[in-house]
CSV table of N, CA and C in Angstrom, one decimal:
chain,number,residue,atom,x,y,z
A,1,UNK,N,92.5,54.9,150.2
A,1,UNK,CA,92.3,53.8,151.6
A,1,UNK,C,90.6,53.9,152.5
A,2,UNK,N,90.6,55.2,152.1
A,2,UNK,CA,89.2,54.7,153.3
A,2,UNK,C,87.7,53.8,151.9
A,3,UNK,N,88.5,53.8,150.8
A,3,UNK,CA,87.8,53.2,149.3
A,3,UNK,C,87.7,52.0,149.6
A,4,UNK,N,89.2,51.4,150.1
A,4,UNK,CA,89.3,49.9,150.0
A,4,UNK,C,89.3,50.0,151.6
A,5,UNK,N,88.9,50.8,152.7
A,5,UNK,CA,88.2,50.0,154.3
A,5,UNK,C,87.0,49.8,154.1
A,6,UNK,N,86.4,50.7,153.5
A,6,UNK,CA,84.9,49.6,153.5
A,6,UNK,C,84.4,48.9,152.1
A,7,UNK,N,85.0,48.6,151.5
A,7,UNK,CA,85.3,47.2,150.6
A,7,UNK,C,85.6,46.4,151.6
A,8,UNK,N,86.5,46.3,152.5
A,8,UNK,CA,86.3,44.9,153.4
A,8,UNK,C,85.9,44.7,154.4
A,9,UNK,N,84.8,46.0,154.5
A,9,UNK,CA,83.1,45.5,155.2
A,9,UNK,C,83.0,44.4,154.8
A,10,UNK,N,82.0,43.6,155.1
A,10,UNK,CA,81.1,42.1,154.8
A,10,UNK,C,80.5,41.9,155.7
A,11,UNK,N,80.0,41.0,154.7
A,11,UNK,CA,78.9,40.0,155.3
A,11,UNK,C,78.5,39.0,156.2
A,12,UNK,N,80.6,38.9,157.2
A,12,UNK,CA,80.4,37.9,157.3
A,12,UNK,C,81.3,38.2,159.1
A,13,UNK,N,81.2,38.1,159.7
A,13,UNK,CA,82.3,38.6,160.7
A,13,UNK,C,84.0,37.7,160.4
A,14,UNK,N,84.3,36.9,160.1
A,14,UNK,CA,85.1,36.3,159.7
A,14,UNK,C,86.2,37.3,158.3
A,15,UNK,N,85.0,37.3,158.2
A,15,UNK,CA,85.6,37.9,156.9
A,15,UNK,C,85.9,39.6,156.7
A,16,UNK,N,85.1,40.0,157.6
A,16,UNK,CA,85.3,41.4,158.3
A,16,UNK,C,86.5,41.5,159.8
A,17,UNK,N,87.3,40.8,160.4
A,17,UNK,CA,87.9,40.1,160.9
A,17,UNK,C,89.4,39.4,159.9
A,18,UNK,N,89.0,38.5,158.9
A,18,UNK,CA,90.9,38.5,158.1
A,18,UNK,C,91.1,40.3,157.2
A,19,UNK,N,89.8,40.4,156.8
A,19,UNK,CA,90.3,41.6,155.9
A,19,UNK,C,91.4,42.4,156.8
A,20,UNK,N,90.3,43.8,157.7
A,20,UNK,CA,90.8,44.4,158.3
A,20,UNK,C,91.5,44.1,158.9
A,21,UNK,N,92.4,43.6,159.5
A,21,UNK,CA,93.1,43.5,160.2
A,21,UNK,C,94.8,42.7,159.2
A,22,UNK,N,94.7,42.5,157.7
A,22,UNK,CA,95.2,42.4,156.8
A,22,UNK,C,95.2,44.7,155.8
A,23,UNK,N,94.4,44.9,156.4
A,23,UNK,CA,94.6,46.5,155.9
A,23,UNK,C,95.6,47.3,156.7
A,24,UNK,N,95.3,47.0,158.1
A,24,UNK,CA,96.2,47.1,159.1
A,24,UNK,C,98.1,46.6,158.9
A,25,UNK,N,97.6,45.6,159.2
A,25,UNK,CA,99.4,45.3,159.0
A,25,UNK,C,100.3,44.2,157.2
A,26,UNK,N,98.9,44.0,156.1
A,26,UNK,CA,99.3,43.4,155.4
A,26,UNK,C,99.3,44.5,154.0
A,27,UNK,N,98.4,45.5,154.2
A,27,UNK,CA,98.8,46.2,153.0
A,27,UNK,C,99.9,46.9,152.7
A,28,UNK,N,100.7,47.7,153.2
A,28,UNK,CA,101.7,48.3,153.2
A,28,UNK,C,103.2,48.1,152.6
A,29,UNK,N,102.5,46.2,152.0
A,29,UNK,CA,103.8,45.6,152.2
A,29,UNK,C,103.0,45.2,150.6
A,30,UNK,N,102.5,46.1,150.1
A,30,UNK,CA,102.1,45.1,148.8
A,30,UNK,C,102.7,45.8,147.4
A,31,UNK,N,102.9,45.6,146.7
A,31,UNK,CA,103.2,45.8,145.3
A,31,UNK,C,101.6,46.7,145.1
A,32,UNK,N,102.5,47.8,143.7
A,32,UNK,CA,101.3,47.9,143.0
A,32,UNK,C,99.8,46.9,142.1
A,33,UNK,N,101.2,46.0,141.4
A,33,UNK,CA,100.2,45.1,141.2
A,33,UNK,C,99.7,44.0,141.9
A,34,UNK,N,100.3,43.9,143.1
A,34,UNK,CA,99.3,43.0,144.1
A,34,UNK,C,98.4,44.3,145.0
A,35,UNK,N,98.2,45.2,145.2
A,35,UNK,CA,97.8,46.0,145.5
A,35,UNK,C,95.9,45.9,144.6
A,36,UNK,N,96.6,45.9,143.1
A,36,UNK,CA,95.5,45.5,141.5
A,36,UNK,C,95.0,44.3,142.3
A,37,UNK,N,95.5,43.5,142.7
A,37,UNK,CA,95.1,42.2,142.6
A,37,UNK,C,94.3,42.0,143.8
A,38,UNK,N,94.6,43.0,144.5
A,38,UNK,CA,93.6,42.7,146.4
A,38,UNK,C,91.7,43.6,145.3
A,39,UNK,N,92.1,44.9,144.9
A,39,UNK,CA,91.0,45.5,144.7
A,39,UNK,C,90.6,44.4,143.5
A,40,UNK,N,90.6,43.5,143.1
A,40,UNK,CA,89.7,42.3,141.9
A,40,UNK,C,89.2,41.3,143.0
A,41,UNK,N,90.1,41.1,144.2
A,41,UNK,CA,89.9,40.3,145.1
A,41,UNK,C,88.2,40.7,145.7
A,42,UNK,N,88.3,42.1,146.2
A,42,UNK,CA,86.9,42.8,146.9
A,42,UNK,C,85.8,42.8,146.3
A,43,UNK,N,86.4,42.3,144.8
A,43,UNK,CA,85.1,41.8,144.0
A,43,UNK,C,83.8,41.3,144.2
A,44,UNK,N,84.8,39.4,145.0
A,44,UNK,CA,84.3,38.6,144.6
A,44,UNK,C,82.8,38.3,145.9
A,45,UNK,N,82.2,37.6,145.8
A,45,UNK,CA,81.0,37.4,146.8
A,45,UNK,C,82.5,37.1,148.2
A,46,UNK,N,81.0,36.9,149.4
A,46,UNK,CA,81.4,37.0,150.5
A,46,UNK,C,81.3,35.5,150.6
A,47,UNK,N,81.0,34.6,150.3
A,47,UNK,CA,81.3,32.9,149.9
A,47,UNK,C,82.9,32.3,149.4
A,48,UNK,N,83.2,32.9,148.3
A,48,UNK,CA,84.3,33.0,147.4
A,48,UNK,C,85.7,33.1,148.3
A,49,UNK,N,85.6,34.4,148.6
A,49,UNK,CA,86.5,35.2,149.6
A,49,UNK,C,86.4,34.3,150.7
A,50,UNK,N,85.3,33.4,151.7
A,50,UNK,CA,85.7,33.0,152.7
A,50,UNK,C,86.3,31.0,152.4
A,51,UNK,N,86.2,30.8,151.5
A,51,UNK,CA,86.5,29.8,151.0
A,51,UNK,C,87.5,29.4,150.7
A,52,UNK,N,88.3,31.0,149.7
A,52,UNK,CA,89.6,30.9,149.8
A,52,UNK,C,90.6,31.1,150.8
A,53,UNK,N,89.9,31.9,151.8
A,53,UNK,CA,91.1,32.5,152.7
A,53,UNK,C,90.8,31.3,153.6
A,54,UNK,N,90.0,30.5,154.3
A,54,UNK,CA,89.9,29.2,154.4
A,54,UNK,C,91.0,28.3,154.5
A,55,UNK,N,91.2,28.4,153.0
A,55,UNK,CA,92.1,26.9,152.6
A,55,UNK,C,90.9,26.0,151.7
A,56,UNK,N,89.5,27.0,152.3
A,56,UNK,CA,88.4,25.2,151.4
A,56,UNK,C,88.5,25.7,150.0
A,57,UNK,N,88.6,26.1,149.4
A,57,UNK,CA,88.9,26.2,147.6
A,57,UNK,C,90.1,27.1,147.6
A,58,UNK,N,90.3,27.3,145.9
A,58,UNK,CA,91.5,27.5,145.7
A,58,UNK,C,90.9,29.0,143.9
A,59,UNK,N,91.2,29.7,144.6
A,59,UNK,CA,91.0,31.0,143.9
A,59,UNK,C,91.6,30.4,142.3
A,60,UNK,N,90.7,30.5,140.9
A,60,UNK,CA,91.2,29.9,139.9
A,60,UNK,C,92.0,30.5,139.3
A,61,UNK,N,92.2,32.0,139.1
A,61,UNK,CA,93.1,33.0,138.6
A,61,UNK,C,95.2,33.1,139.9
A,62,UNK,N,95.8,32.5,139.3
A,62,UNK,CA,96.9,32.4,140.0
A,62,UNK,C,97.5,33.4,140.7
A,63,UNK,N,97.4,34.5,140.6
A,63,UNK,CA,97.5,36.1,141.1
A,63,UNK,C,96.9,36.2,142.6
A,64,UNK,N,95.7,35.7,142.1
A,64,UNK,CA,94.9,35.3,142.7
A,64,UNK,C,94.8,34.7,144.3
A,65,UNK,N,95.1,33.7,143.9
A,65,UNK,CA,95.6,32.2,144.5
A,65,UNK,C,97.0,33.2,145.5
A,66,UNK,N,98.4,33.8,145.6
A,66,UNK,CA,99.1,33.4,145.6
A,66,UNK,C,99.0,35.2,146.7
A,67,UNK,N,97.9,36.2,146.6
A,67,UNK,CA,97.8,37.3,147.2
A,67,UNK,C,96.4,37.1,148.6
A,68,UNK,N,96.1,35.5,147.9
A,68,UNK,CA,95.3,35.2,149.0
A,68,UNK,C,96.4,34.4,150.4
A,69,UNK,N,97.4,33.6,149.9
A,69,UNK,CA,98.2,32.7,150.8
A,69,UNK,C,98.8,34.1,151.5
A,70,UNK,N,99.2,35.6,150.5
A,70,UNK,CA,100.0,36.9,151.7
A,70,UNK,C,99.3,37.0,152.2
A,71,UNK,N,97.2,36.7,152.2
A,71,UNK,CA,96.6,37.9,153.0
A,71,UNK,C,96.4,36.3,153.7
A,72,UNK,N,96.2,35.2,154.5
A,72,UNK,CA,96.8,34.5,155.1
A,72,UNK,C,97.8,34.3,156.1
A,73,UNK,N,98.7,35.1,155.8
A,73,UNK,CA,99.9,34.7,155.9
A,73,UNK,C,100.1,36.4,157.0
A,74,UNK,N,99.7,37.8,156.7
A,74,UNK,CA,99.5,38.9,157.0
A,74,UNK,C,98.8,38.8,157.7
A,75,UNK,N,98.0,38.3,158.1
A,75,UNK,CA,96.4,38.8,159.1
A,75,UNK,C,96.2,38.8,159.9
């Protein structure tokens, strides 16, 4: 959990707020596959994450797209 918390700390305040809220509210709702997808999501750059989470673009991977939608609802 500490590693995930650290990975959610980003260079953009908006991402910090969204991801830290999601850690508290949405993370406990994830199954193991979704948790792995979340870890994969955190490997992407801040501009990619921002575009996806703000709805400006969609991830190339359907699993990431589904998770981004889930994060937007639960953060």
